[in-house]
Short mmCIF file of C-alpha atoms in Angstrom, two decimals:
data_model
loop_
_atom_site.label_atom_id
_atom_site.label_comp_id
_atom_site.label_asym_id
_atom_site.label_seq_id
_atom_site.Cartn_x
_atom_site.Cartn_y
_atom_site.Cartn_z
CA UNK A 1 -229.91 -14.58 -74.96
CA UNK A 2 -229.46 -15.31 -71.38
CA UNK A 3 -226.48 -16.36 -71.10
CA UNK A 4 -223.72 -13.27 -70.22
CA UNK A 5 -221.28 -12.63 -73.11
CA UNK A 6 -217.61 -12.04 -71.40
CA UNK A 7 -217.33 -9.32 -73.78
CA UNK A 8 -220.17 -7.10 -72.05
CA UNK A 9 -219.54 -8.41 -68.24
CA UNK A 10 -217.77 -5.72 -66.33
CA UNK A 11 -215.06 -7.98 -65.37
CA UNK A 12 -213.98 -10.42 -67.87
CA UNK A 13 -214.14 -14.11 -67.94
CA UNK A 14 -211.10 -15.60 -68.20
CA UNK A 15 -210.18 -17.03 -71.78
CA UNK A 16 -211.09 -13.70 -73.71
CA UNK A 17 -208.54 -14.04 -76.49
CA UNK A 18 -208.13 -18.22 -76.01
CA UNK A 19 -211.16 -20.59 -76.05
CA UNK A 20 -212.45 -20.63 -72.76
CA UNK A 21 -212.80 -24.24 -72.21
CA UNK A 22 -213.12 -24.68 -68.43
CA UNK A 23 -215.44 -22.06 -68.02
CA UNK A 24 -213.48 -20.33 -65.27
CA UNK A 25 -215.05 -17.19 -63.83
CA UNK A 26 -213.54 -14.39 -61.92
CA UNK A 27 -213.57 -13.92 -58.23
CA UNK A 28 -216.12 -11.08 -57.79
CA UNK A 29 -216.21 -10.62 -54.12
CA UNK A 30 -213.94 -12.72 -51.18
CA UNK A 31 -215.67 -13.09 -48.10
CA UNK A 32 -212.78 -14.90 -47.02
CA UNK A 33 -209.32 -16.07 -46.96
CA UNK A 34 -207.57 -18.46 -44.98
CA UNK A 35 -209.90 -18.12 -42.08
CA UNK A 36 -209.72 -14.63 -41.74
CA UNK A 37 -213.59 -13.15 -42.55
CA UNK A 38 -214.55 -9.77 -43.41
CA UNK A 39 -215.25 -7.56 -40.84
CA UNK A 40 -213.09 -9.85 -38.53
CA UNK A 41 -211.29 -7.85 -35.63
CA UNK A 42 -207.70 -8.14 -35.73
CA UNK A 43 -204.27 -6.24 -34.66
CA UNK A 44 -202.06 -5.52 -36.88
CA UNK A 45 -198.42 -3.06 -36.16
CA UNK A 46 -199.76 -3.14 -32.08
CA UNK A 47 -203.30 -1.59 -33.42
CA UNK A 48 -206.93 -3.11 -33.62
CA UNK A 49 -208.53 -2.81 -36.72
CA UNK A 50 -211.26 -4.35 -38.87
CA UNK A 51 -210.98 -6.67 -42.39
CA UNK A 52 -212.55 -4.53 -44.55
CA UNK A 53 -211.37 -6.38 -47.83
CA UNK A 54 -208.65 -8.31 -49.54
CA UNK A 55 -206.52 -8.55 -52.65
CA UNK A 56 -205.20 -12.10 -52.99
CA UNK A 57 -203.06 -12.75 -50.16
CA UNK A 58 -203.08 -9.32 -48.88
CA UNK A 59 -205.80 -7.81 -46.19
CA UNK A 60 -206.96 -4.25 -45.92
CA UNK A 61 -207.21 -3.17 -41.91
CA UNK A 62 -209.00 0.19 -40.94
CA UNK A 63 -209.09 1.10 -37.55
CA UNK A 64 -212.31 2.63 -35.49
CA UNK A 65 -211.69 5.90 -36.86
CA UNK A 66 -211.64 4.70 -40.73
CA UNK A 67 -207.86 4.76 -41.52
CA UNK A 68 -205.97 2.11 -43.13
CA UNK A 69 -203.58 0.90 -40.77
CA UNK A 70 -200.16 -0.01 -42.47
CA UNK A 71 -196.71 -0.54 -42.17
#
């Protein structure tokens, strides 16, 4: 078979227990969101940083030295 089975993907598809009738995969990587790319630099809390990733709405900042910057 060639086709992935969602039971052996490392992530599964949506509709494991339900039929999965649309077919909807997962997000496996974001290269963006609203505008704002990875590797973008920003300031954030009066520091520069870089987008080094994202989880939804939320971005992750580190600064040159490799710490997350946060509030």
């Amino acid at each position: 078979r060639k086709k992935k089975r969602s039971l052996h993907e490392a992530t599964a598809r949506k509709g494991r227990k339900t039929k999965n009738t649309s077919a909807k995969r997962n997000k496996k990587n974001t290269p963006h969101i609203d505008g704002i790319y990875l590797g973008d630099k920003v300031k954030v809390f009066g520091q520069v940083g870089f987008v080094t990733g994202f989880t939804g709405k939320m971005v992750y900042v580190q600064n040159i030295h490799g710490q997350y910057i946060q509030n």
